[in-house]
Amino acid sequence: DVSAGLLDRMSYLLTEVPSSLQIKMSGSAGKHKGAFKGKQRTSQELARLRLQILTTLRDFSMVPAGARHIVEHKMVIARIATCLSSTLDALYGYPAHHRVLAAIINMSVSLLHYLIFAFMTLDMRQKLSVVRGGFGRYQLTMARINAAERSIGSAEEDSQETRASNAGDKEREVEVRNVLLGGVKEQTMDMAQRLLEECVTMEEGEEMEAVFP
């Protein structure tokens, strides 16, 4: 129907690059300074486009029928999760448009949290099976955001002397600071923790704690 077609066309651009930007990217190939700036501008355009799409999906989901259309669509949930994962990867590089990327993360987590808990029968493992490795990547993304929140707490509890003497802790603080300065909200981290708890078994949770202590 019309709604399904519209959702498909919009959500497609959460994981794919429109042809107009592909042309710009190909024109920015190379290692010279101008090419780098051109690629940065194109990345910013793509990020802003994806934020606009997520904002539209959020507004669409505020109507119960709209939310149900999103949940019942074969690809939309998986594309939101994939967009979230790739955006988190980009954020840790701390690019010039990091605040737009952070806004994408905040919006994606908020939207997923709303949809998953509004439709408690939603099977995320099945929804993400349309993307190779989708569910595992989703778990990892939520674990990374949740680990950042826990690291913030532990960093605040450590003394200045302890932090100065421990290079490993210092590196961790830098990583956490990048996320914070990028504008990822504390509320987003709280929602990510709840989403993580919903999508992992006890054994998987223990394994992730070993990776993200």
PDB file of C-alpha atoms in Angstrom:
ATOM      1  CA  ASP A   1       0.000   0.000   0.000  1.00  0.00           C
ATOM      2  CA  VAL A   2       0.942   3.675  -0.019  1.00  0.00           C
ATOM      3  CA  SER A   3       2.237   3.740   3.563  1.00  0.00           C
ATOM      4  CA  ALA A   4       4.430   0.683   3.059  1.00  0.00           C
ATOM      5  CA  GLY A   5       5.885   2.118  -0.132  1.00  0.00           C
ATOM      6  CA  LEU A   6       6.619   5.461   1.505  1.00  0.00           C
ATOM      7  CA  LEU A   7       8.263   3.799   4.500  1.00  0.00           C
ATOM      8  CA  ASP A   8      10.355   1.628   2.216  1.00  0.00           C
ATOM      9  CA  ARG A   9      11.649   4.550   0.167  1.00  0.00           C
ATOM     10  CA  MET A  10      12.441   6.653   3.234  1.00  0.00           C
ATOM     11  CA  SER A  11      14.080   3.946   5.325  1.00  0.00           C
ATOM     12  CA  TYR A  12      16.161   2.759   2.345  1.00  0.00           C
ATOM     13  CA  LEU A  13      18.215   5.933   2.668  1.00  0.00           C
ATOM     14  CA  LEU A  14      19.075   5.133   6.290  1.00  0.00           C
ATOM     15  CA  THR A  15      21.494   2.509   5.054  1.00  0.00           C
ATOM     16  CA  GLU A  16      22.127   3.448   1.424  1.00  0.00           C
ATOM     17  CA  VAL A  17      23.564   6.566  -0.186  1.00  0.00           C
ATOM     18  CA  PRO A  18      21.332   8.411  -2.673  1.00  0.00           C
ATOM     19  CA  SER A  19      22.697   8.679  -6.195  1.00  0.00           C
ATOM     20  CA  SER A  20      23.130  12.458  -5.955  1.00  0.00           C
ATOM     21  CA  LEU A  21      25.515  12.057  -3.022  1.00  0.00           C
ATOM     22  CA  GLN A  22      27.278   9.097  -4.647  1.00  0.00           C
ATOM     23  CA  ILE A  23      28.232  11.408  -7.513  1.00  0.00           C
ATOM     24  CA  LYS A  24      29.583  13.953  -5.046  1.00  0.00           C
ATOM     25  CA  MET A  25      31.544  11.258  -3.216  1.00  0.00           C
ATOM     26  CA  SER A  26      33.111   9.995  -6.422  1.00  0.00           C
ATOM     27  CA  GLY A  27      34.049  13.565  -7.266  1.00  0.00           C
ATOM     28  CA  SER A  28      35.757  13.890  -3.885  1.00  0.00           C
ATOM     29  CA  ALA A  29      37.994  10.855  -4.378  1.00  0.00           C
ATOM     30  CA  GLY A  30      41.663  11.336  -3.629  1.00  0.00           C
ATOM     31  CA  LYS A  31      43.920  12.264  -0.736  1.00  0.00           C
ATOM     32  CA  HIS A  32      44.399  15.983  -1.349  1.00  0.00           C
ATOM     33  CA  LYS A  33      42.952  18.543   1.068  1.00  0.00           C
ATOM     34  CA  GLY A  34      40.121  19.585  -1.203  1.00  0.00           C
ATOM     35  CA  ALA A  35      38.979  15.988  -1.647  1.00  0.00           C
ATOM     36  CA  PHE A  36      38.925  15.459   2.125  1.00  0.00           C
ATOM     37  CA  LYS A  37      36.813  18.588   2.686  1.00  0.00           C
ATOM     38  CA  GLY A  38      34.471  17.545  -0.110  1.00  0.00           C
ATOM     39  CA  LYS A  39      34.000  14.126   1.453  1.00  0.00           C
ATOM     40  CA  GLN A  40      33.343  15.735   4.843  1.00  0.00           C
ATOM     41  CA  ARG A  41      30.662  18.002   3.367  1.00  0.00           C
ATOM     42  CA  THR A  42      29.018  15.052   1.652  1.00  0.00           C
ATOM     43  CA  SER A  43      29.066  13.032   4.873  1.00  0.00           C
ATOM     44  CA  GLN A  44      27.414  15.945   6.640  1.00  0.00           C
ATOM     45  CA  GLU A  45      24.685  16.133   3.980  1.00  0.00           C
ATOM     46  CA  LEU A  46      24.036  12.410   4.318  1.00  0.00           C
ATOM     47  CA  ALA A  47      23.874  12.644   8.111  1.00  0.00           C
ATOM     48  CA  ARG A  48      21.407  15.538   7.973  1.00  0.00           C
ATOM     49  CA  LEU A  49      19.253  13.655   5.480  1.00  0.00           C
ATOM     50  CA  ARG A  50      19.155  10.606   7.743  1.00  0.00           C
ATOM     51  CA  LEU A  51      18.281  12.714  10.761  1.00  0.00           C
ATOM     52  CA  GLN A  52      15.381  14.224   8.796  1.00  0.00           C
ATOM     53  CA  ILE A  53      14.191  10.740   7.845  1.00  0.00           C
ATOM     54  CA  LEU A  54      14.339   9.550  11.452  1.00  0.00           C
ATOM     55  CA  THR A  55      12.468  12.653  12.583  1.00  0.00           C
ATOM     56  CA  THR A  56       9.754  11.906  10.017  1.00  0.00           C
ATOM     57  CA  LEU A  57       9.552   8.280  11.180  1.00  0.00           C
ATOM     58  CA  ARG A  58       9.255   9.451  14.777  1.00  0.00           C
ATOM     59  CA  ASP A  59       6.410  11.809  13.883  1.00  0.00           C
ATOM     60  CA  PHE A  60       4.756   9.050  11.848  1.00  0.00           C
ATOM     61  CA  SER A  61       5.019   6.669  14.825  1.00  0.00           C
ATOM     62  CA  MET A  62       3.172   9.071  17.137  1.00  0.00           C
ATOM     63  CA  VAL A  63      -0.045   7.946  15.461  1.00  0.00           C
ATOM     64  CA  PRO A  64      -0.874   4.364  16.547  1.00  0.00           C
ATOM     65  CA  ALA A  65      -1.619   3.282  12.980  1.00  0.00           C
ATOM     66  CA  GLY A  66       1.676   4.772  11.835  1.00  0.00           C
ATOM     67  CA  ALA A  67       3.633   2.970  14.520  1.00  0.00           C
ATOM     68  CA  ARG A  68       2.005  -0.297  13.520  1.00  0.00           C
ATOM     69  CA  HIS A  69       2.911   0.274   9.871  1.00  0.00           C
ATOM     70  CA  ILE A  70       6.551   0.750  10.897  1.00  0.00           C
ATOM     71  CA  VAL A  71       6.605  -2.371  13.079  1.00  0.00           C
ATOM     72  CA  GLU A  72       4.918  -4.513  10.450  1.00  0.00           C
ATOM     73  CA  HIS A  73       7.227  -3.368   7.632  1.00  0.00           C
ATOM     74  CA  LYS A  74       9.830  -5.976   6.751  1.00  0.00           C
ATOM     75  CA  MET A  75      12.846  -3.643   6.651  1.00  0.00           C
ATOM     76  CA  VAL A  76      12.285  -0.416   8.603  1.00  0.00           C
ATOM     77  CA  ILE A  77      13.316  -1.651  12.069  1.00  0.00           C
ATOM     78  CA  ALA A  78      16.424  -3.337  10.675  1.00  0.00           C
ATOM     79  CA  ARG A  79      17.400  -0.193   8.767  1.00  0.00           C
ATOM     80  CA  ILE A  80      17.020   1.995  11.863  1.00  0.00           C
ATOM     81  CA  ALA A  81      19.222  -0.400  13.836  1.00  0.00           C
ATOM     82  CA  THR A  82      21.821  -0.565  11.052  1.00  0.00           C
ATOM     83  CA  CYS A  83      21.871   3.219  10.769  1.00  0.00           C
ATOM     84  CA  LEU A  84      22.377   3.469  14.534  1.00  0.00           C
ATOM     85  CA  SER A  85      25.302   1.058  14.498  1.00  0.00           C
ATOM     86  CA  SER A  86      27.134   2.715  11.608  1.00  0.00           C
ATOM     87  CA  THR A  87      26.509   6.176  13.081  1.00  0.00           C
ATOM     88  CA  LEU A  88      28.001   5.133  16.428  1.00  0.00           C
ATOM     89  CA  ASP A  89      31.092   3.922  14.577  1.00  0.00           C
ATOM     90  CA  ALA A  90      31.352   7.297  12.844  1.00  0.00           C
ATOM     91  CA  LEU A  91      30.807   9.237  16.075  1.00  0.00           C
ATOM     92  CA  TYR A  92      33.825   7.646  17.733  1.00  0.00           C
ATOM     93  CA  GLY A  93      35.920   9.180  14.968  1.00  0.00           C
ATOM     94  CA  TYR A  94      34.708  12.580  16.227  1.00  0.00           C
ATOM     95  CA  PRO A  95      34.124  14.246  12.821  1.00  0.00           C
ATOM     96  CA  ALA A  96      33.172  17.879  12.353  1.00  0.00           C
ATOM     97  CA  HIS A  97      29.475  16.951  12.138  1.00  0.00           C
ATOM     98  CA  HIS A  98      29.551  14.881  15.337  1.00  0.00           C
ATOM     99  CA  ARG A  99      26.542  16.702  16.813  1.00  0.00           C
ATOM    100  CA  VAL A 100      24.379  15.639  13.883  1.00  0.00           C
ATOM    101  CA  LEU A 101      25.593  12.063  14.342  1.00  0.00           C
ATOM    102  CA  ALA A 102      24.789  12.254  18.050  1.00  0.00           C
ATOM    103  CA  ALA A 103      21.306  13.497  17.212  1.00  0.00           C
ATOM    104  CA  ILE A 104      20.865  10.470  14.934  1.00  0.00           C
ATOM    105  CA  ILE A 105      21.888   8.168  17.788  1.00  0.00           C
ATOM    106  CA  ASN A 106      19.534   9.870  20.240  1.00  0.00           C
ATOM    107  CA  MET A 107      16.662   9.718  17.767  1.00  0.00           C
ATOM    108  CA  SER A 108      17.328   6.096  16.715  1.00  0.00           C
ATOM    109  CA  VAL A 109      17.534   4.745  20.261  1.00  0.00           C
ATOM    110  CA  SER A 110      14.454   6.711  21.314  1.00  0.00           C
ATOM    111  CA  LEU A 111      12.461   5.462  18.332  1.00  0.00           C
ATOM    112  CA  LEU A 112      13.511   1.842  18.805  1.00  0.00           C
ATOM    113  CA  HIS A 113      12.779   2.043  22.529  1.00  0.00           C
ATOM    114  CA  TYR A 114       9.309   3.429  21.889  1.00  0.00           C
ATOM    115  CA  LEU A 115       8.420   0.869  19.233  1.00  0.00           C
ATOM    116  CA  ILE A 116       9.805  -2.143  21.099  1.00  0.00           C
ATOM    117  CA  PHE A 117       8.029  -1.360  24.345  1.00  0.00           C
ATOM    118  CA  ALA A 118       4.837  -0.194  22.639  1.00  0.00           C
ATOM    119  CA  PHE A 119       4.652  -3.543  20.820  1.00  0.00           C
ATOM    120  CA  MET A 120       5.871  -6.017  23.418  1.00  0.00           C
ATOM    121  CA  THR A 121       5.431  -8.931  21.009  1.00  0.00           C
ATOM    122  CA  LEU A 122       8.019  -7.446  18.636  1.00  0.00           C
ATOM    123  CA  ASP A 123      10.678 -10.079  17.943  1.00  0.00           C
ATOM    124  CA  MET A 124      13.895  -8.164  17.345  1.00  0.00           C
ATOM    125  CA  ARG A 125      15.880 -11.266  16.486  1.00  0.00           C
ATOM    126  CA  GLN A 126      13.444 -12.011  13.683  1.00  0.00           C
ATOM    127  CA  LYS A 127      13.188  -8.369  12.578  1.00  0.00           C
ATOM    128  CA  LEU A 128      16.957  -8.037  12.297  1.00  0.00           C
ATOM    129  CA  SER A 129      17.430 -11.376  10.560  1.00  0.00           C
ATOM    130  CA  VAL A 130      16.875  -9.585   7.224  1.00  0.00           C
ATOM    131  CA  VAL A 131      20.350  -8.056   7.664  1.00  0.00           C
ATOM    132  CA  ARG A 132      23.367 -10.353   7.834  1.00  0.00           C
ATOM    133  CA  GLY A 133      24.613 -10.328  11.425  1.00  0.00           C
ATOM    134  CA  GLY A 134      21.972  -7.750  12.232  1.00  0.00           C
ATOM    135  CA  PHE A 135      20.931  -8.992  15.660  1.00  0.00           C
ATOM    136  CA  GLY A 136      24.471  -9.475  16.915  1.00  0.00           C
ATOM    137  CA  ARG A 137      25.440  -6.033  15.701  1.00  0.00           C
ATOM    138  CA  TYR A 138      22.381  -4.568  17.417  1.00  0.00           C
ATOM    139  CA  GLN A 139      23.359  -6.227  20.700  1.00  0.00           C
ATOM    140  CA  LEU A 140      26.904  -4.908  20.344  1.00  0.00           C
ATOM    141  CA  THR A 141      25.686  -1.374  19.640  1.00  0.00           C
ATOM    142  CA  MET A 142      23.503  -1.286  22.740  1.00  0.00           C
ATOM    143  CA  ALA A 143      26.329  -2.786  24.796  1.00  0.00           C
ATOM    144  CA  ARG A 144      28.741  -0.084  23.607  1.00  0.00           C
ATOM    145  CA  ILE A 145      26.347   2.714  24.558  1.00  0.00           C
ATOM    146  CA  ASN A 146      25.596   1.059  27.886  1.00  0.00           C
ATOM    147  CA  ALA A 147      29.322   0.550  28.578  1.00  0.00           C
ATOM    148  CA  ALA A 148      29.912   4.246  28.011  1.00  0.00           C
ATOM    149  CA  GLU A 149      27.362   5.060  30.708  1.00  0.00           C
ATOM    150  CA  ARG A 150      28.955   2.655  33.193  1.00  0.00           C
ATOM    151  CA  SER A 151      32.425   3.953  32.368  1.00  0.00           C
ATOM    152  CA  ILE A 152      31.287   7.499  33.087  1.00  0.00           C
ATOM    153  CA  GLY A 153      30.140   6.448  36.525  1.00  0.00           C
ATOM    154  CA  SER A 154      33.356   4.623  37.343  1.00  0.00           C
ATOM    155  CA  ALA A 155      35.481   7.484  35.991  1.00  0.00           C
ATOM    156  CA  GLU A 156      33.689   9.920  38.283  1.00  0.00           C
ATOM    157  CA  GLU A 157      34.357   7.686  41.283  1.00  0.00           C
ATOM    158  CA  ASP A 158      38.090   7.279  40.602  1.00  0.00           C
ATOM    159  CA  SER A 159      40.474   9.694  42.283  1.00  0.00           C
ATOM    160  CA  GLN A 160      42.559  12.105  40.207  1.00  0.00           C
ATOM    161  CA  GLU A 161      45.733  10.296  41.269  1.00  0.00           C
ATOM    162  CA  THR A 162      44.409   6.918  40.214  1.00  0.00           C
ATOM    163  CA  ARG A 163      43.351   8.211  36.806  1.00  0.00           C
ATOM    164  CA  ALA A 164      46.712   9.880  36.243  1.00  0.00           C
ATOM    165  CA  SER A 165      48.604   6.689  37.038  1.00  0.00           C
ATOM    166  CA  ASN A 166      46.522   4.352  34.937  1.00  0.00           C
ATOM    167  CA  ALA A 167      46.942   4.791  31.187  1.00  0.00           C
ATOM    168  CA  GLY A 168      44.206   2.261  30.422  1.00  0.00           C
ATOM    169  CA  ASP A 169      41.661   4.252  32.429  1.00  0.00           C
ATOM    170  CA  LYS A 170      42.800   7.423  30.702  1.00  0.00           C
ATOM    171  CA  GLU A 171      42.179   5.943  27.289  1.00  0.00           C
ATOM    172  CA  ARG A 172      38.769   4.799  28.395  1.00  0.00           C
ATOM    173  CA  GLU A 173      37.916   8.274  29.693  1.00  0.00           C
ATOM    174  CA  VAL A 174      38.921   9.794  26.356  1.00  0.00           C
ATOM    175  CA  GLU A 175      36.596   7.413  24.528  1.00  0.00           C
ATOM    176  CA  VAL A 176      33.751   8.192  26.915  1.00  0.00           C
ATOM    177  CA  ARG A 177      34.399  11.923  26.636  1.00  0.00           C
ATOM    178  CA  ASN A 178      34.143  11.710  22.863  1.00  0.00           C
ATOM    179  CA  VAL A 179      30.679  10.214  23.218  1.00  0.00           C
ATOM    180  CA  LEU A 180      29.628  12.830  25.763  1.00  0.00           C
ATOM    181  CA  LEU A 181      30.948  15.755  23.815  1.00  0.00           C
ATOM    182  CA  GLY A 182      29.252  14.349  20.770  1.00  0.00           C
ATOM    183  CA  GLY A 183      25.947  15.007  22.503  1.00  0.00           C
ATOM    184  CA  VAL A 184      24.689  11.497  23.250  1.00  0.00           C
ATOM    185  CA  LYS A 185      22.180  12.088  26.042  1.00  0.00           C
ATOM    186  CA  GLU A 186      22.131  10.330  29.386  1.00  0.00           C
ATOM    187  CA  GLN A 187      18.504   9.422  28.664  1.00  0.00           C
ATOM    188  CA  THR A 188      19.673   7.695  25.475  1.00  0.00           C
ATOM    189  CA  MET A 189      22.158   5.645  27.476  1.00  0.00           C
ATOM    190  CA  ASP A 190      19.435   4.655  29.943  1.00  0.00           C
ATOM    191  CA  MET A 191      17.165   3.529  27.105  1.00  0.00           C
ATOM    192  CA  ALA A 192      20.042   1.589  25.523  1.00  0.00           C
ATOM    193  CA  GLN A 193      20.571  -0.257  28.792  1.00  0.00           C
ATOM    194  CA  ARG A 194      16.913  -1.261  28.908  1.00  0.00           C
ATOM    195  CA  LEU A 195      16.995  -2.351  25.259  1.00  0.00           C
ATOM    196  CA  LEU A 196      20.134  -4.376  25.924  1.00  0.00           C
ATOM    197  CA  GLU A 197      18.496  -6.139  28.855  1.00  0.00           C
ATOM    198  CA  GLU A 198      15.593  -7.049  26.589  1.00  0.00           C
ATOM    199  CA  CYS A 199      17.724  -8.577  23.841  1.00  0.00           C
ATOM    200  CA  VAL A 200      20.352 -10.656  25.668  1.00  0.00           C
ATOM    201  CA  THR A 201      20.204 -13.882  27.639  1.00  0.00           C
ATOM    202  CA  MET A 202      21.945 -14.172  30.992  1.00  0.00           C
ATOM    203  CA  GLU A 203      24.863 -15.972  29.348  1.00  0.00           C
ATOM    204  CA  GLU A 204      25.153 -13.354  26.599  1.00  0.00           C
ATOM    205  CA  GLY A 205      25.029 -10.621  29.214  1.00  0.00           C
ATOM    206  CA  GLU A 206      27.923 -12.175  31.119  1.00  0.00           C
ATOM    207  CA  GLU A 207      29.954 -12.441  27.930  1.00  0.00           C
ATOM    208  CA  MET A 208      29.339  -8.784  27.107  1.00  0.00           C
ATOM    209  CA  GLU A 209      30.310  -7.705  30.612  1.00  0.00           C
ATOM    210  CA  ALA A 210      33.627  -9.445  30.075  1.00  0.00           C
ATOM    211  CA  VAL A 211      34.159  -7.473  26.857  1.00  0.00           C
ATOM    212  CA  PHE A 212      32.784  -4.199  28.280  1.00  0.00           C
ATOM    213  CA  PRO A 213      33.672  -4.339  32.013  1.00  0.00           C
TER     214      PRO A 213
END
